[in-house]
Coordinates of C-alpha atoms and ligand atoms in Angstrom, one line a residue:
M233 CA 97.5 65.5 107.0
A234 CA 96.6 68.7 105.3
R235 CA 97.6 69.8 101.8
V236 CA 98.8 73.7 102.1
F237 CA 100.2 76.2 99.6
V238 CA 102.2 79.0 100.7
T239 CA 103.0 82.1 98.3
G240 CA 106.5 83.8 98.3
S241 CA 108.0 81.0 100.3
A242 CA 111.5 81.1 98.8
D243 CA 112.6 82.8 102.0
G244 CA 111.4 84.7 105.3
L245 CA 108.2 83.9 106.8
G246 CA 106.7 81.9 103.9
L247 CA 109.6 79.4 104.0
M248 CA 109.4 79.2 108.0
A249 CA 105.6 78.6 107.8
G250 CA 106.3 75.9 105.2
R251 CA 108.9 74.4 107.3
L252 CA 106.7 74.2 110.4
L253 CA 104.0 72.6 108.5
A254 CA 106.3 70.2 106.8
E255 CA 107.7 69.1 110.3
Q256 CA 104.1 68.4 111.5
G257 CA 103.7 66.1 108.5
H258 CA 101.6 68.2 106.2
A259 CA 102.1 68.2 102.4
V260 CA 103.3 71.7 101.6
V261 CA 103.8 73.2 98.3
L262 CA 105.8 76.3 98.1
H263 CA 106.2 79.1 95.5
A264 CA 109.2 81.0 94.2
R265 CA 109.4 83.8 91.6
S266 CA 111.9 81.9 89.2
D267 CA 113.5 78.4 88.4
A268 CA 116.5 79.6 90.0
R269 CA 114.7 80.7 93.1
A270 CA 112.8 77.4 93.1
E271 CA 116.0 75.4 93.2
D272 CA 116.9 77.4 96.3
T273 CA 113.7 76.7 97.7
R274 CA 113.9 72.9 97.1
E275 CA 117.4 72.9 98.9
A276 CA 116.0 74.8 101.8
L277 CA 113.1 72.6 102.2
P278 CA 113.8 69.2 100.6
D279 CA 110.6 67.8 102.2
A280 CA 108.1 70.1 100.3
A281 CA 105.8 68.3 98.2
G282 CA 106.4 70.7 95.3
V283 CA 107.4 74.3 94.3
V284 CA 105.2 76.3 92.0
V285 CA 107.1 79.0 89.8
G286 CA 106.2 82.4 88.8
D287 CA 106.9 86.2 89.4
L288 CA 103.6 87.5 90.9
S289 CA 104.0 91.0 89.7
T290 CA 101.9 90.5 86.4
V291 CA 98.4 89.2 86.0
A292 CA 99.4 86.7 83.3
A293 CA 102.0 85.2 85.7
M294 CA 99.3 85.3 88.5
R295 CA 97.1 83.2 86.2
D296 CA 99.8 80.7 85.4
V297 CA 100.8 80.4 89.1
A298 CA 97.0 79.7 89.8
D299 CA 97.1 77.1 86.9
Q300 CA 100.2 75.4 88.4
A301 CA 98.7 75.3 91.9
N302 CA 95.3 73.8 90.5
G303 CA 97.4 71.3 88.5
Q304 CA 98.6 70.0 92.2
G305 CA 94.8 69.4 93.1
R306 CA 92.8 71.2 95.7
F307 CA 94.5 72.5 98.8
D308 CA 93.0 72.4 102.4
A309 CA 94.6 75.9 103.1
V310 CA 96.4 78.6 101.1
I311 CA 98.7 81.2 102.8
H312 CA 98.9 84.2 101.0
N313 CA 102.2 85.4 102.3
V314 CA 104.0 86.8 99.1
G315 CA 104.9 90.4 99.7
L316 CA 107.1 93.5 98.8
G317 CA 108.3 95.6 101.6
D318 CA 108.3 99.3 102.1
R319 CA 111.8 100.0 100.6
E320 CA 111.0 100.8 97.1
R321 CA 112.3 104.3 96.5
H322 CA 109.9 105.0 93.7
R323 CA 106.8 103.6 92.2
V324 CA 107.7 100.8 90.0
E325 CA 105.1 100.0 87.3
T326 CA 104.2 96.6 86.0
A327 CA 103.7 95.5 82.7
D328 CA 99.9 95.9 83.3
G329 CA 100.5 99.6 84.2
L330 CA 99.9 98.9 88.1
S331 CA 101.9 99.8 91.0
Q332 CA 104.2 96.7 91.5
M333 CA 103.8 96.8 95.2
W334 CA 100.1 96.8 94.9
A335 CA 100.3 94.1 92.4
V336 CA 102.3 91.8 94.4
N337 CA 100.7 92.6 97.8
V338 CA 96.9 92.9 97.0
L339 CA 96.4 91.7 93.3
A340 CA 98.1 88.4 93.5
P341 CA 96.4 87.1 96.7
Y342 CA 93.2 88.4 95.2
V343 CA 93.7 86.7 91.7
L344 CA 94.9 83.4 93.3
T345 CA 91.9 83.4 95.6
A346 CA 89.6 83.8 92.5
L347 CA 91.3 81.2 90.3
M348 CA 92.5 78.5 92.6
H349 CA 90.2 75.5 93.7
K350 CA 88.5 76.9 96.8
P351 CA 90.4 75.8 99.8
D352 CA 88.9 75.2 103.4
R353 CA 90.9 78.0 104.8
L354 CA 92.6 81.2 103.5
I355 CA 95.2 83.2 105.4
Y356 CA 96.5 86.5 104.2
L357 CA 99.5 88.3 105.6
S358 CA 98.8 91.8 106.9
S359 CA 100.8 94.0 109.1
G360 CA 100.4 96.3 112.0
M361 CA 101.3 98.9 109.6
H362 CA 98.1 98.7 108.1
L363 CA 96.8 100.9 110.9
S364 CA 98.5 103.7 109.0
G365 CA 96.7 102.9 105.7
D366 CA 94.5 105.1 103.6
P367 CA 91.1 104.1 103.8
S368 CA 89.8 106.6 101.1
L369 CA 90.7 104.0 98.4
D370 CA 91.5 107.3 96.1
D371 CA 94.6 106.8 93.7
L372 CA 95.0 103.0 94.6
Q373 CA 97.8 102.8 92.1
W374 CA 99.8 105.7 93.2
S375 CA 99.6 107.4 89.8
E376 CA 98.6 110.6 91.2
R377 CA 100.4 111.0 94.5
R378 CA 104.3 111.6 95.0
W379 CA 105.5 108.0 96.0
N380 CA 106.0 107.2 99.6
G381 CA 107.2 103.7 100.0
S382 CA 106.1 103.5 103.6
Q383 CA 102.6 104.7 103.0
A384 CA 102.1 102.6 100.0
Y385 CA 103.0 99.5 102.0
S386 CA 100.9 100.4 104.8
D387 CA 98.0 101.0 102.3
T388 CA 98.4 97.5 100.6
K389 CA 98.2 95.8 104.0
L390 CA 95.1 97.5 104.9
Y391 CA 93.7 96.3 101.4
D392 CA 94.8 92.8 102.4
L393 CA 92.5 93.2 105.5
L394 CA 89.7 94.4 103.2
L395 CA 90.2 91.5 101.0
T396 CA 90.4 89.0 103.9
F397 CA 87.2 90.4 105.4
G398 CA 85.3 90.7 101.9
V399 CA 86.2 87.2 101.1
A400 CA 85.0 86.0 104.6
R401 CA 81.8 87.7 103.9
R402 CA 81.3 86.5 100.3
W403 CA 82.4 83.0 100.9
P404 CA 80.9 81.8 104.3
G405 CA 82.1 78.1 103.7
V406 CA 85.6 79.2 103.8
L407 CA 87.7 80.3 106.9
S408 CA 89.2 83.5 105.6
N409 CA 91.7 85.3 108.2
A410 CA 94.5 87.7 108.2
V411 CA 97.7 87.6 110.3
S412 CA 100.2 90.4 111.5
P413 CA 103.4 88.6 112.2
G414 CA 104.9 91.2 114.2
W415 CA 108.0 93.2 113.1
V416 CA 110.4 90.4 112.7
P417 CA 114.0 90.2 111.3
T418 CA 113.4 88.7 108.0
R419 CA 115.1 90.3 104.9
M420 CA 112.0 92.5 104.7
G421 CA 111.9 93.3 108.3
G422 CA 115.6 94.1 108.7
R423 CA 118.1 93.0 111.3
G424 CA 116.7 95.4 113.8
A425 CA 113.3 94.2 113.9
P426 CA 112.4 93.8 117.4
D427 CA 109.9 91.0 117.5
D428 CA 110.5 87.4 117.8
L429 CA 111.2 85.7 114.5
A430 CA 110.1 82.2 115.4
E431 CA 106.8 83.7 116.6
G432 CA 106.3 85.4 113.3
A433 CA 105.4 82.3 111.5
L434 CA 103.4 80.3 114.0
T435 CA 100.2 82.0 113.6
Q436 CA 99.6 81.7 109.8
A437 CA 100.8 77.9 110.1
W438 CA 98.2 77.2 113.0
L439 CA 95.5 79.0 111.2
A440 CA 96.1 76.6 108.2
V441 CA 95.7 73.5 109.9
S442 CA 94.7 73.5 113.7
D443 CA 91.5 72.2 115.0
D444 CA 91.9 74.5 118.1
P445 CA 88.4 76.6 118.2
G446 CA 90.5 79.9 118.1
A447 CA 92.0 78.5 114.5
R448 CA 88.7 77.7 113.3
V449 CA 87.4 81.2 113.0
T450 CA 86.8 83.3 110.0
G451 CA 86.9 87.0 109.5
G452 CA 89.5 87.5 111.9
Y453 CA 92.8 89.5 112.2
L454 CA 95.3 87.9 114.4
Y455 CA 98.7 88.5 116.0
H456 CA 100.3 85.7 118.1
Q457 CA 97.1 83.5 117.8
Q458 CA 95.0 86.3 119.3
P459 CA 92.8 88.9 117.9
A460 CA 94.4 92.2 117.3
D461 CA 93.4 95.8 116.9
E462 CA 92.4 96.5 113.3
H463 CA 91.6 99.6 111.3
P464 CA 87.7 100.0 111.7
A465 CA 87.5 100.8 107.9
A466 CA 88.6 97.2 107.2
R467 CA 85.0 96.0 108.3
D468 CA 83.2 98.5 106.0
P469 CA 81.5 96.1 103.3
E470 CA 81.2 99.2 100.9
L471 CA 85.1 99.5 101.0
Q472 CA 85.6 95.8 100.7
D473 CA 83.4 95.8 97.6
R474 CA 85.1 98.7 96.0
L475 CA 88.6 97.1 96.3
L476 CA 87.3 93.7 95.1
D477 CA 85.7 95.6 92.2
H478 CA 89.0 97.3 91.5
C479 CA 90.8 94.0 91.6
E480 CA 88.3 92.5 89.2
A481 CA 88.4 95.7 86.9
V482 CA 92.3 95.5 86.6
S483 CA 92.7 91.7 86.4
G484 CA 89.7 90.7 84.5
V485 CA 89.2 87.9 87.1
A486 CA 86.0 87.9 89.0
L487 CA 85.6 86.6 92.4
A488 CA 82.8 84.1 91.9
Ligands
LIG106 N1 109.1 90.8 108.3 C1 108.1 91.7 108.8 O1 108.5 92.3 109.9 C2 106.8 91.6 108.4 C3 105.8 92.3 109.2 C4 104.7 92.5 108.8 C5 104.1 91.8 107.6 N2 104.9 91.0 107.0 C6 104.3 90.3 105.9 O2 104.9 89.1 105.9 C7 105.0 88.5 104.6 C8 106.4 87.7 104.5 O3 107.4 88.8 104.5 P1 108.8 88.4 104.9 O4 109.2 89.3 105.9 O5 109.1 86.9 104.9 O6 109.6 89.0 103.6 P2 110.7 88.5 102.7 O7 111.8 87.9 103.8 O8 111.2 89.8 102.0 O9 110.1 87.4 101.8 C9 109.3 87.7 100.9 C10 109.1 86.5 100.1 O10 108.2 86.8 98.9 C11 108.9 86.6 97.7 N3 108.4 87.6 96.5 C12 108.4 88.9 96.7 N4 108.0 89.4 95.5 C13 107.7 88.4 94.6 C14 107.2 88.1 93.3 N5 107.1 89.3 92.6 N6 106.9 87.0 92.9 C15 107.2 86.0 93.6 N7 107.7 85.9 95.0 C16 107.9 87.2 95.6 C17 110.3 86.6 97.9 O11 111.1 86.1 96.9 P3 112.6 86.4 96.7 O12 113.2 85.6 98.0 O13 113.0 85.5 95.5 O14 112.8 87.8 96.6 C18 110.4 86.0 99.2 O15 110.3 84.7 99.1 C19 104.7 89.8 103.6 O16 103.4 89.6 103.0 C20 104.8 90.8 104.6 O17 104.3 91.9 104.1 C21 106.2 90.9 107.2

């Protein structure tokens, strides 16, 4: 039995991955943004071993969520699933002065990775849309450009790959992989999403616990349990370090 923590798991793919793992007998700790959503989450998956609470759009809350998760002991695997989709009509700024989408999609997984007890496996949710992401890393916070939600989302999903591969390079003892779940009909994906919803949660759950050789890789980007095409810039160690340095600069949290 493995102990797995899944962020952003009140709904959608996070809850589905948690449910799959709990059905397999693993101890799953879920995460919700508020006490009310935590209550919904407990009702949705009564078999969960716990629910950690916190809105991951501020650095203070990211630190608090990391503390709560650490209070539950070390996890074997963490699935960094939390995410905001591409429907924000304008740039929302957090209390830390950051783009909210960037804070939730990129900084939260970074801060939790840096502050939580090191697990054996890390899984980050990226997206096929990362292929349209901007590899220049200019204007990471969208403070200079006119807002484009779809482009901003694609950028964050490219940065999630830089984070995944940067962590894989810096922490050779930890399996660090990214997943594209396909375009699936969750609340984020929308009703018309064409891919199979059930398949959308399989790969991250498999990477978290399976002993299959295909799941015991690191520095991978997978779609439906197979390597997928990735933006070549994601493999650039200099870009990975620039992203990690920016995350450290704005959060004050180092990836030791
Ligand atoms: N669906 C797709 O087609 C698709 C495609 C590619 C990649 N992905 C990725 O897959 C992951 C999961 O997406 P999904 O489709 O399952 O999305 P979803 O249905 O919108 O679920 C997202 C989850 O994250 C939580 N969340 C969002 N912001 C939060 C915050 N500030 N603090 C705490 N929790 C927060 C939401 O909580 P509430 O329920 O309380 O709002 C919800 O439980 C994301 O990283 C997404 O980028 C999805």
